[in-house]
Coordinates of C-alpha atoms and ligand atoms in Angstrom, one line a residue:
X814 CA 10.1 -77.5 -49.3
X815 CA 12.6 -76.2 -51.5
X816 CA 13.4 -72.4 -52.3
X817 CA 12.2 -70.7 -55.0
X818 CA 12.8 -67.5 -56.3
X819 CA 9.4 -65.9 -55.7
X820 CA 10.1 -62.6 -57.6
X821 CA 12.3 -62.1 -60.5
X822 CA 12.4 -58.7 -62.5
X823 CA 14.6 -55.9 -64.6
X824 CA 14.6 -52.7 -65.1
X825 CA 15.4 -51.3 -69.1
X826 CA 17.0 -48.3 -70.0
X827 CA 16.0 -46.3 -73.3
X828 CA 18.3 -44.3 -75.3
X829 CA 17.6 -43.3 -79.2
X830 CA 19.5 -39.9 -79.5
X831 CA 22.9 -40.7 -77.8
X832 CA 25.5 -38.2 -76.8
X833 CA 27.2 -37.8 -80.0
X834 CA 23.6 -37.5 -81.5
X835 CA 23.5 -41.3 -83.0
X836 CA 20.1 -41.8 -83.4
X837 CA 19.2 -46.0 -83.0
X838 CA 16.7 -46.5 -85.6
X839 CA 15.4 -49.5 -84.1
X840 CA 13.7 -47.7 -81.6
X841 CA 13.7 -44.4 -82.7
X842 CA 11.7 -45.0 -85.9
X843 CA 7.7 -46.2 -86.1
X844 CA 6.2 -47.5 -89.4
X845 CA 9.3 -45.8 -91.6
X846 CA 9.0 -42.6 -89.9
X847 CA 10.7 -41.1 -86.6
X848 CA 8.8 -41.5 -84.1
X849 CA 9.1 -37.4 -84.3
X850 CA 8.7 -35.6 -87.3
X851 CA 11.4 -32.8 -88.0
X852 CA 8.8 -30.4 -87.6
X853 CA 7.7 -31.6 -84.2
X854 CA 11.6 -31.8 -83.2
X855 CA 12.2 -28.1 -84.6
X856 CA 9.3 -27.4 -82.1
X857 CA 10.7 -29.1 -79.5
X858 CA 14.0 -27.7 -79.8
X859 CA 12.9 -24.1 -79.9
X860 CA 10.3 -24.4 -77.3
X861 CA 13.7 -25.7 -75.1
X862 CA 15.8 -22.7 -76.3
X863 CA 13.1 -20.8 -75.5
X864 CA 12.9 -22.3 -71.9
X865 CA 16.6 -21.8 -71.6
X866 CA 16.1 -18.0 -72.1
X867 CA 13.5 -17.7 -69.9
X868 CA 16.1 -19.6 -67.3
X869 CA 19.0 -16.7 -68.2
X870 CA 16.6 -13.7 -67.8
X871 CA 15.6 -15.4 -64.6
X872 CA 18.6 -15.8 -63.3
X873 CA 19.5 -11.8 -64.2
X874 CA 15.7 -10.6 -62.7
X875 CA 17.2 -12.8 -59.6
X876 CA 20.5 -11.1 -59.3
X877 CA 19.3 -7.6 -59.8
X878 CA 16.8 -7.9 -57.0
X879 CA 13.7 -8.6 -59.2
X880 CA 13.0 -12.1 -58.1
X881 CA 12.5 -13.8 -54.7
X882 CA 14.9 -16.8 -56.0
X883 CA 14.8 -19.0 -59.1
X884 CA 15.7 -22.8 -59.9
X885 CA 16.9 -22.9 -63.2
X886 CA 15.7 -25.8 -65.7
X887 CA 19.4 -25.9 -67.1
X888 CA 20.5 -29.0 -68.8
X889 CA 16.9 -31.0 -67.9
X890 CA 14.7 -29.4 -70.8
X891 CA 14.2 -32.9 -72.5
X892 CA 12.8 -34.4 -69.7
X893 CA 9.4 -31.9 -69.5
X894 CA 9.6 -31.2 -73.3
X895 CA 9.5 -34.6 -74.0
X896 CA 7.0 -35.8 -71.7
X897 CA 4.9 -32.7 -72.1
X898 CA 4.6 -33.0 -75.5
X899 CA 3.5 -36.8 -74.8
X900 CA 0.4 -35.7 -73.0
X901 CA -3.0 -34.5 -73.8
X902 CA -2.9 -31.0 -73.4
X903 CA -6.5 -30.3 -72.1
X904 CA -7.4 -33.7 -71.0
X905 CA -4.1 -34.4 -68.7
X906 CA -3.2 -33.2 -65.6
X907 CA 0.3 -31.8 -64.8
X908 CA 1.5 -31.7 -61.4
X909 CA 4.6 -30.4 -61.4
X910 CA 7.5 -29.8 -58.8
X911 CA 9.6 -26.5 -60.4
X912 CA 11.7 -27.6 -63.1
X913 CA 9.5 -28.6 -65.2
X914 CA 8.5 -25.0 -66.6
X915 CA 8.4 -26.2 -70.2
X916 CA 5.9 -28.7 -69.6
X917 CA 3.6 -26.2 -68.1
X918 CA 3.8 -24.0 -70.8
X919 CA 3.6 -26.5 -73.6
X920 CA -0.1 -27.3 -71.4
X921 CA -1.5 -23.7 -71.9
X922 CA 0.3 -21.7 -68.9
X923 CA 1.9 -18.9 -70.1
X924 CA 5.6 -17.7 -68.8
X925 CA 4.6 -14.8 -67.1
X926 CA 3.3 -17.0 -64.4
X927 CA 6.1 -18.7 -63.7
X928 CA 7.9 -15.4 -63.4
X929 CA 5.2 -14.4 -60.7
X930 CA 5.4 -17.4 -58.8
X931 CA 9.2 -16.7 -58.3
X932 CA 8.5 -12.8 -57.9
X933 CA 6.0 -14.0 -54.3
X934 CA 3.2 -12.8 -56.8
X935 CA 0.2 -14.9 -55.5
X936 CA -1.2 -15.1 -59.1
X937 CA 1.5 -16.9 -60.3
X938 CA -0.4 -19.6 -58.8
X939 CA -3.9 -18.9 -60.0
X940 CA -3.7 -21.0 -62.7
X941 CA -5.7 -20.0 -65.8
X942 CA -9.3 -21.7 -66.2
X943 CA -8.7 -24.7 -68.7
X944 CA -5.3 -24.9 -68.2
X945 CA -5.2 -28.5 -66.4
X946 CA -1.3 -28.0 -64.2
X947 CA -1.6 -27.4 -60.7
X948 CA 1.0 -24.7 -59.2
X949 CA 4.6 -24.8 -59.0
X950 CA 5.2 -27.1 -55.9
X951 CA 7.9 -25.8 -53.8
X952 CA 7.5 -28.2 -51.1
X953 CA 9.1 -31.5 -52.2
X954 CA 7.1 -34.3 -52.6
X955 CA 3.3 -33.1 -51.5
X956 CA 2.2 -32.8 -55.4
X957 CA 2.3 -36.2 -56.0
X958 CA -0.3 -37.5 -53.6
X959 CA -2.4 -34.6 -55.6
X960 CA -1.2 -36.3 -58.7
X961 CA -2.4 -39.4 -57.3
X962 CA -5.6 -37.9 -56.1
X963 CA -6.7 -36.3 -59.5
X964 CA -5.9 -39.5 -61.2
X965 CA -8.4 -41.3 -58.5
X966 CA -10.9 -38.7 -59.5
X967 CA -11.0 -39.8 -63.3
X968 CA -11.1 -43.1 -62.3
X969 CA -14.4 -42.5 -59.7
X970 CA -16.0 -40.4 -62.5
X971 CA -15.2 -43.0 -65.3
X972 CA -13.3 -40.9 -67.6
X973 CA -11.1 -43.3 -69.3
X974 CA -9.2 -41.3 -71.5
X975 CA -7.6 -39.0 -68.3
X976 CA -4.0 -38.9 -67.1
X977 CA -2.2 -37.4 -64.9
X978 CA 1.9 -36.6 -64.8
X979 CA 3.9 -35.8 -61.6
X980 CA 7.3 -34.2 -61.6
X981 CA 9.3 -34.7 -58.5
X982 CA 13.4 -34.8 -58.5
X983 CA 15.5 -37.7 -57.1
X984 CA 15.6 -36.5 -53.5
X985 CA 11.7 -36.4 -53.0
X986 CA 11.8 -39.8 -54.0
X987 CA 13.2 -40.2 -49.8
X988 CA 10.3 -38.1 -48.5
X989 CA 7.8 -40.1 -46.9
X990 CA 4.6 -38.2 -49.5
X991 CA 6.5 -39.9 -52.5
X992 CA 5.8 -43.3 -50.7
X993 CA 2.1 -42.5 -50.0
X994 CA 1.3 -41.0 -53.3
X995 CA 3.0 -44.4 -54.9
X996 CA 1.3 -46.6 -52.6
X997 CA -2.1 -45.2 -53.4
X998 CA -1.7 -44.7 -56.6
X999 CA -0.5 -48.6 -57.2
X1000 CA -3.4 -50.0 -54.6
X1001 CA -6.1 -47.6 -56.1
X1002 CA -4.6 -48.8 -59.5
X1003 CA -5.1 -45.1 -60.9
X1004 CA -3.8 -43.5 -64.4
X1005 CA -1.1 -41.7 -63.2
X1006 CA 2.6 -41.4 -64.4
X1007 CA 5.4 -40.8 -61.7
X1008 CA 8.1 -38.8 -63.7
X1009 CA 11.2 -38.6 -61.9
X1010 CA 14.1 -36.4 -63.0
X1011 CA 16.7 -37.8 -61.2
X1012 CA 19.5 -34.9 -62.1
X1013 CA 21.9 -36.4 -59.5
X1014 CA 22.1 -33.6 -57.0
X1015 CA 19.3 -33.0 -54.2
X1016 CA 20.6 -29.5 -53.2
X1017 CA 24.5 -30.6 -52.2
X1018 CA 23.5 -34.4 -51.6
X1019 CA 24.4 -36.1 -54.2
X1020 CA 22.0 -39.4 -55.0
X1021 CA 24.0 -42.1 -53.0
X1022 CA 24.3 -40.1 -50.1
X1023 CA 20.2 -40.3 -49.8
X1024 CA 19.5 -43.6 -51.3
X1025 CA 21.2 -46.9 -50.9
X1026 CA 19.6 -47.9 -54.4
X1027 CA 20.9 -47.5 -57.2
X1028 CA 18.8 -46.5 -59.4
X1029 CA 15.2 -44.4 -58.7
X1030 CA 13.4 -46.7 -60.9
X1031 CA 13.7 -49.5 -58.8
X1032 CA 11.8 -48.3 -56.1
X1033 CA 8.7 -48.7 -58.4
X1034 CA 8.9 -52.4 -57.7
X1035 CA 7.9 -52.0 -54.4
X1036 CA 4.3 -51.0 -55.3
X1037 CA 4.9 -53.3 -58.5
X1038 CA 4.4 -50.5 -60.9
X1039 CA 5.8 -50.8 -64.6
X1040 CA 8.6 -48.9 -64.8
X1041 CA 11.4 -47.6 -67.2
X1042 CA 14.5 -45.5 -67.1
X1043 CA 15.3 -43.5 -70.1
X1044 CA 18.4 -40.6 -71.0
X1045 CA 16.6 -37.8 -69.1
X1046 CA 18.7 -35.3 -72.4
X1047 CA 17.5 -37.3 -75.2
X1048 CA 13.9 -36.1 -76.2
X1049 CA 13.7 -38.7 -78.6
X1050 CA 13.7 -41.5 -75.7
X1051 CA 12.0 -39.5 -73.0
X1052 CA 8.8 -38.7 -75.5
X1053 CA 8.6 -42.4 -76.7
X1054 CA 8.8 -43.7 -72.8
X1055 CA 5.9 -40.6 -71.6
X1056 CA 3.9 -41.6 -74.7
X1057 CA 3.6 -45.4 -74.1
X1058 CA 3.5 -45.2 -70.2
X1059 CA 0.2 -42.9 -70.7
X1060 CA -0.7 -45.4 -73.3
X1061 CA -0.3 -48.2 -70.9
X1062 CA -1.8 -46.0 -68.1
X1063 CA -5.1 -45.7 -69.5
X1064 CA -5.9 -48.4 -71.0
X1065 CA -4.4 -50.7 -67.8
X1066 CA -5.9 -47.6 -65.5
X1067 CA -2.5 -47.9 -63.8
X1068 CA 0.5 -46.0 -62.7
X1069 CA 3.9 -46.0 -64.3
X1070 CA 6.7 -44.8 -63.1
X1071 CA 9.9 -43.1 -65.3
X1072 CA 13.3 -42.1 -64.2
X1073 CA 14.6 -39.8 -66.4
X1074 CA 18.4 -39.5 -65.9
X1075 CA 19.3 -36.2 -65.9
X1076 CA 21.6 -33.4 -64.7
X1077 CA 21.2 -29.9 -63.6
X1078 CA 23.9 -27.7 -65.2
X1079 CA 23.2 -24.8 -63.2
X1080 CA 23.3 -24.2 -59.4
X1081 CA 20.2 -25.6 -57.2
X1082 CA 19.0 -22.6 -57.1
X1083 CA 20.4 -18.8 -57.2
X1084 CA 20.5 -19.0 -53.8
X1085 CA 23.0 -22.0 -54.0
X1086 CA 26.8 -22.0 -55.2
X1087 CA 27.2 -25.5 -56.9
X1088 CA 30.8 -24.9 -57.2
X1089 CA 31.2 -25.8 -53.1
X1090 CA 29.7 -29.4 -53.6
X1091 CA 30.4 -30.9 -56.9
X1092 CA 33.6 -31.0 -59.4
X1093 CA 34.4 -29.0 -62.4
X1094 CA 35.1 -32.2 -64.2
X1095 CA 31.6 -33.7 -63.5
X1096 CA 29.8 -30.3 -64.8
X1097 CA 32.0 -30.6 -67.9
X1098 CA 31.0 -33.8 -68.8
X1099 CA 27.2 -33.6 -68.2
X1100 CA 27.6 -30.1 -70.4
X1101 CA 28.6 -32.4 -73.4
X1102 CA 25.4 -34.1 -72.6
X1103 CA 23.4 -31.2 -72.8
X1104 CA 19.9 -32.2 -74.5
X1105 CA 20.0 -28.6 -77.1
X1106 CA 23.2 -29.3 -78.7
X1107 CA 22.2 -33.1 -79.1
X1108 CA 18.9 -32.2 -80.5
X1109 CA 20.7 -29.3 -82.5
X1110 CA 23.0 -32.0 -84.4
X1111 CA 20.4 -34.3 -84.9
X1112 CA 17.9 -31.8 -86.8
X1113 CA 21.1 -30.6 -88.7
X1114 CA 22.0 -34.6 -90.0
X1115 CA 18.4 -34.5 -91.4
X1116 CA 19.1 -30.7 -93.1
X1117 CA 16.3 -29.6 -91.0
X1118 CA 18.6 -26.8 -89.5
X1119 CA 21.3 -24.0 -90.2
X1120 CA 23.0 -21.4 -88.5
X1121 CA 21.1 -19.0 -89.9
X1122 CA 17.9 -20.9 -88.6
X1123 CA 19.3 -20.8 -85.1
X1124 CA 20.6 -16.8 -85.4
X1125 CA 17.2 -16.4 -86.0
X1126 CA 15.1 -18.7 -83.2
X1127 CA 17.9 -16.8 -80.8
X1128 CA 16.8 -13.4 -81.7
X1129 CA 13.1 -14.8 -81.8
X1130 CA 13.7 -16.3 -77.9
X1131 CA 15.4 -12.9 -77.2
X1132 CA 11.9 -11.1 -78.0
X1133 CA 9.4 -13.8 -76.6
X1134 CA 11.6 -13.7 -73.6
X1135 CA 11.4 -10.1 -73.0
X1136 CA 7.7 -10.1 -73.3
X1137 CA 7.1 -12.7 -70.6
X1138 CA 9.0 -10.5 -68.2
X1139 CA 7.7 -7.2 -69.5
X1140 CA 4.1 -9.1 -68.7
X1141 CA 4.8 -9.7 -65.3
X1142 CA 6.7 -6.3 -64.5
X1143 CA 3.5 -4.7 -65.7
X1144 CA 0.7 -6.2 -63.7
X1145 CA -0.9 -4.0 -61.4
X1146 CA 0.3 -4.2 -57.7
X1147 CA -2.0 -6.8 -55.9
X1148 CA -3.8 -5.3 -52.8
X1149 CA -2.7 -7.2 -49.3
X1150 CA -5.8 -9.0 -48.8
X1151 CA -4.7 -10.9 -52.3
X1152 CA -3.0 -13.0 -50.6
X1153 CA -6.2 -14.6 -48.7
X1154 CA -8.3 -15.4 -51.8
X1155 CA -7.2 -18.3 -53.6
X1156 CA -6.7 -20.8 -50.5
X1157 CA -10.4 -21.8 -49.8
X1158 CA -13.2 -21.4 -52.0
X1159 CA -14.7 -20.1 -48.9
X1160 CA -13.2 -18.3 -46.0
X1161 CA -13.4 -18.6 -42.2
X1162 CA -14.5 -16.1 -39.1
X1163 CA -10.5 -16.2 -38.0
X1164 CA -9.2 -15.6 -41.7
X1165 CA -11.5 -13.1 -42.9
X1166 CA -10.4 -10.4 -39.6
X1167 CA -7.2 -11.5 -40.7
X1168 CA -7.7 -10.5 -43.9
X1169 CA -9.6 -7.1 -43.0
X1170 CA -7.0 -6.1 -40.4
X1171 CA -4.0 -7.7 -41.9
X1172 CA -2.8 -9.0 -38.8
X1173 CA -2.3 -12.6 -37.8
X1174 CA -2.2 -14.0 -34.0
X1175 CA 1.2 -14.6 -34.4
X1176 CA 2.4 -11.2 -35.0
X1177 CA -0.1 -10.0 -31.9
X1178 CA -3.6 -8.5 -32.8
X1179 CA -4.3 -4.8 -31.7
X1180 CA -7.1 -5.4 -30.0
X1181 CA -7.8 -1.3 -30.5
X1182 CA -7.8 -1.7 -33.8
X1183 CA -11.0 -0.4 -35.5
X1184 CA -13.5 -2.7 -36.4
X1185 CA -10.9 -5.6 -34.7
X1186 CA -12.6 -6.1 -31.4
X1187 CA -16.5 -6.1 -32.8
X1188 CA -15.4 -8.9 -35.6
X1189 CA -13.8 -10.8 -33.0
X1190 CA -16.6 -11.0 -31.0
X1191 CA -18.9 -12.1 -33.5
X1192 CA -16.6 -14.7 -34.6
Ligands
LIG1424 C1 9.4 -30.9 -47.6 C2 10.6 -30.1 -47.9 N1 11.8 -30.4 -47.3 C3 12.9 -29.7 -47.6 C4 12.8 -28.7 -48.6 C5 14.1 -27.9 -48.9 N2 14.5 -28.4 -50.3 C6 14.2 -27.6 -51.3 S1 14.8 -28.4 -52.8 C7 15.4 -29.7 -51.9 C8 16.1 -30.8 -52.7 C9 15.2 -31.4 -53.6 O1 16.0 -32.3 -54.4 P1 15.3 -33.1 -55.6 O2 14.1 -33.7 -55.2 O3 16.4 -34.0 -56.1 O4 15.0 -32.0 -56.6 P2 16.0 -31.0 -57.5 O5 16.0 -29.7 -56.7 O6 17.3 -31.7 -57.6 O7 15.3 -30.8 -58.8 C10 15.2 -29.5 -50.6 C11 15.6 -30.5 -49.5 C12 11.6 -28.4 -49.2 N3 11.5 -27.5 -50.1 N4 10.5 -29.2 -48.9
LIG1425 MG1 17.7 -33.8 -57.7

């Protein structure tokens, strides 16, 4: 018997708008036209600058006591622009982790929500009817199995045209839920799109200190899932890859996975001092990467933007920004027993006294309390 190799594969890389903003026309153009029009780029670039504001007033709410704690989307705006813009708003699910705030919005969720979320607001996370994202998942890695579950579900009710998109960073790609989710989603064979934004850093361990592989990407061949990295700042490459992976999702009603290589340019979160873990000289040269200023240059080599255009999108971003948080500063103080109703459609016996006495066994239950002892015993 001789050997054979039994398995041979590759894994490409995508870049159109590099660096220095040199756009490859051989992939970045479709039937004589960009694959983005200049309009749909100006959209994209001001619905990132936008993003980039919300991430400074954040960041400020955060420091002046305002906000719980905040992870900025700094320096990875290209990756959910990109792919969010590849999706079908209102047909497509987003899952998302919490850096992905501009593809929740570009889906229907307004701002203010996101604010909430961070604020310990509850109703940051009641997402609006008909907007199809699930909340911002703190916990890393247990959105995806949803991801991988909704996608099931459009497969079981035959709708063909469905997709879902997962966010997750590099780290959750060493939790044991990003293994499940990939695994069902490959042996279920369900329209689902794992989008990785591998921005290097998970927290202060940087990616080979919690992976032996190389790249993210590769871990897709395990659960033999077409896969694809792309430049993670280059909206150009990270829209064409989202587009055609949904493409091949549903009409292949399979998974596809894409590592979008990426870098967070601010701290892990404002609870986090980057400076501790990682070098001045690396930040420097992932800022000269940043996806604005590439997207910036580009749109100005076509004369599809000035300086007055951008004085006037940063006073515009200035006001939208402002609104967002004047929304959530102005809605009405939730009552306690809030935070029960948006768990379970319906409640049990043991949550609903804890919900009409506000206390939980764990912080001891007075059994004096009034009303207390008489629901307890019907329970
Ligand atoms: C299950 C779980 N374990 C640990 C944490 C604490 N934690 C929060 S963010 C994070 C690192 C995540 O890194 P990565 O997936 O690369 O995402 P990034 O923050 O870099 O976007 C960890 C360990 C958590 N939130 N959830
Ligand atoms: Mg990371």
């Amino acid at each position: 018997m001789p050997k054979n190799t039994v398995y041979e594969t590759d894994i490409e890389f995508l870049s159109i708008l590099d660096e220095d903003a040199q756009f490859d026309e051989s992939l970045g153009i479709e039937d004589g036209e960009p694959i983005l029009s200049d309009e749909q780029v100006v959209y994209l670039y001001e619905q990132m600058w936008i993003g980039r504001q919300l991430d400074e007033i954040a960041f400020k709410l955060q420091r002046s006591g305002r906000m719980g704690t905040y992870p900025q989307n700094k320096g990875q705006e290209a990756n959910a622009a990109g792919s969010g813009f590849a999706m079908k708003k209102g047909t497509d699910w987003v899952v998302p982790c919490y850096r992905e705030n501009i593809a929740m919005n570009l889906h229907g969720l307004p701002y203010h929500y996101i604010l909430l979320h961070w604020m310990g607001d509850e109703r940051g996370n009641q997402i609006p009817e008909g907007v199809l994202c699930t909340p911002i998942s703190v916990p890393i890695g247990t959105h995806m199995l949803h991801a991988a579950g909704i996608a099931w579900s459009f497969k079981l009710r035959g709708e063909k045209d469905r997709c879902a998109i997962t966010y997750f960073g590099d780290g959750a790609t060493s939790e044991g839920d990003f293994h499940g989710a990939m695994n069902f989603a490959s042996t279920l064979s369900v329209p689902v799109v794992f989008y990785c934004q591998n921005n290097q850093w998970a927290i202060s361990v940087p990616r080979e200190q919690q992976m032996a592989s190389p790249t993210v990407a590769q871990k897709a061949i395990a659960y033999e899932m077409p896969r694809i990295m792309v430049d993670g700042n280059d909206i150009f490459a990270v829209y064409k890859a989202t587009r055609d992976a949904r493409k091949y999702c549903v009409e292949n009603q399979t998974p596809y996975f894409i590592e979008g290589v990426t870098y967070r340019l601010g701290d892990h979160t404002t609870a986090d001092d980057a400076r501790r873990y990682r070098s001045e000289e690396e930040l420097q040269q992932w800022m000269a990467k940043d996806p604005l200023i590439r997207t910036r240059k580009y749109l100005e080599s076509r004369d599809a933007w000035n300086d007055e255009r951008q004085l006037e999108l940063e006073t515009h971003a200035r006001k939208v920004v402002d609104e967002i948080v004047n929304e959530a500063n102005s809605i009405a103080e939730p009552t306690t027993s809030e935070i029960f109703d948006s768990m379970f459609a319906e409640i049990d016996d043991d949550l609903r006294i804890q919900r009409d006495t506000m206390r939980t066994s764990s912080i001891g239950q007075n059994p004096e309390q009034a009303g207390l002892k008489a629901q307890t015993q019907n329970a």
